[in-house]
Amino acid sequence: MKLFNMKKIVALLLLLSALLALPAQAVLTIEITKGVDVGIPIAIVPFSWKGAAVAGESMSNVIEADLSRSGRFDSIPSTDFLQRPNTAKQVRFKDWRLIKADNLVVGTIEQTGAETYRVKFQLLDVYTGKLLTGYQYNVRSNKLRNVAHQISDIIYEKLTGEKGAFNTKVAYITVEKSKKGRRYLLQVADSDGFSPQTILDSHQPLMSPAWSPDARKLAYVSFEKKRSMIYIQRLSDGKRENVASFKGINSAPAFSPDGTKLAFVSSKEGNTEIYVLDLRTRAIKRLTHHHGIDTEPSWMPNGKGLVFTSGRSGQAQIYQMNADGSGVKRLTYSGKYNARPSLSADGKLMVMISRSNGLYHVATLNLRTKEMNKLTSTLLDESPTFAPNGRMVLYASEQNNKGVLAAVSSDGRVRQTLRFLQGDVREPAWSPYLRRQ
């Protein structure tokens, strides 16, 4: 492992600025602060373009940025290219072996209508000269960036054997200061932070966004009526429903893996406890019964249980229970503070916020070996959330007195910071996989 040098950081920032040519708005920069020594050498040739505007190079830039951010690839700069083919038939493989590329990506974009395009790409093995995979897409202009992320996912999976998570979304809360006071925005963006969309705009606090398993809805906490209430909102049309407005605290919503239930926290019976709402029958069941504070529920991937934060031992630690509230057992023993648990899709790792030496950092717990691994060393980290493939963790942090989002690989070897140009950004939630276009 080694820190990325400044040339690589500057190169990536320039690369990301070039992505503006695609139909998206960029309100951030991405800085890779820690990488790995060796990745898979790959060359991504700017796609050829036939149409009224130029987007081929921008699409290849999105793909290159995706793969670079994963920490698994070493992208060869285009200044080293000896040719610029757009189809497999045009490739002189010896030219790519000379610059030590293991794999090559070529493609074309053709405008087929006023707002429609045909995108083709091919992934080639330079040393065998074989076609590894290739796809064709027919899409509208507003889906070109999605297609670029899908291509990144295909390349990632073909060359690593693991499913990619670039064609996903992140939800987060942005807090902006105005003359009228603070403004809270619930926003959704691409996994790289581009193409942000505001789902809700409020002058009262918004908290705890949580995705439904089909990525079509968000649950969140709103204080718009001067007290905490939980809403579920459909992203397609903005229609929403208030599902918890009990007296006292209502917070920390979490959809079950099958989408039929919503775990949440409420103090409606006095103490802060965990409840489950059946979204079909509207029946509510109390799961915890303890005088200590129980909060921050998160479902096991199989839906048969939950993990949660509890103060029942006298300090914040993480516990596990069955879906009916039985079988409570403590999971964390290292340190005096462990909270905000979330599980990887395979159920092998749990990510959390752990405190040591006064610092709140992101850590993982291997649920089989019970080994704990600290992934960050910054002052104040919050709200960790796994990518759907479990390879990266997105979290909120603070730099120069401003809230930012940051990401770290689940093994701690790759780190990056997403710096938004406006507002403090906090409470990220990484979406499940999206359907392909």
Short mmCIF file of C-alpha atoms in Angstrom, two decimals, residues 80 82-83 92-100:
data_model
loop_
_atom_site.label_atom_id
_atom_site.label_comp_id
_atom_site.label_asym_id
_atom_site.label_seq_id
_atom_site.Cartn_x
_atom_site.Cartn_y
_atom_site.Cartn_z
CA ASP A 80 0.51 6.65 -23.97
CA LEU A 82 -0.26 4.22 -29.92
CA GLN A 83 -3.63 4.00 -31.66
CA ARG A 92 -3.40 -3.86 -33.22
CA PHE A 93 -2.82 -5.89 -30.07
CA LYS A 94 0.99 -5.55 -30.23
CA ASP A 95 0.60 -1.76 -29.72
CA TRP A 96 -1.27 -2.36 -26.47
CA ARG A 97 1.16 -5.00 -25.26
CA LEU A 98 3.96 -2.44 -25.73
CA ILE A 99 2.33 -0.08 -23.21
CA LYS A 100 1.66 -3.02 -20.86
#
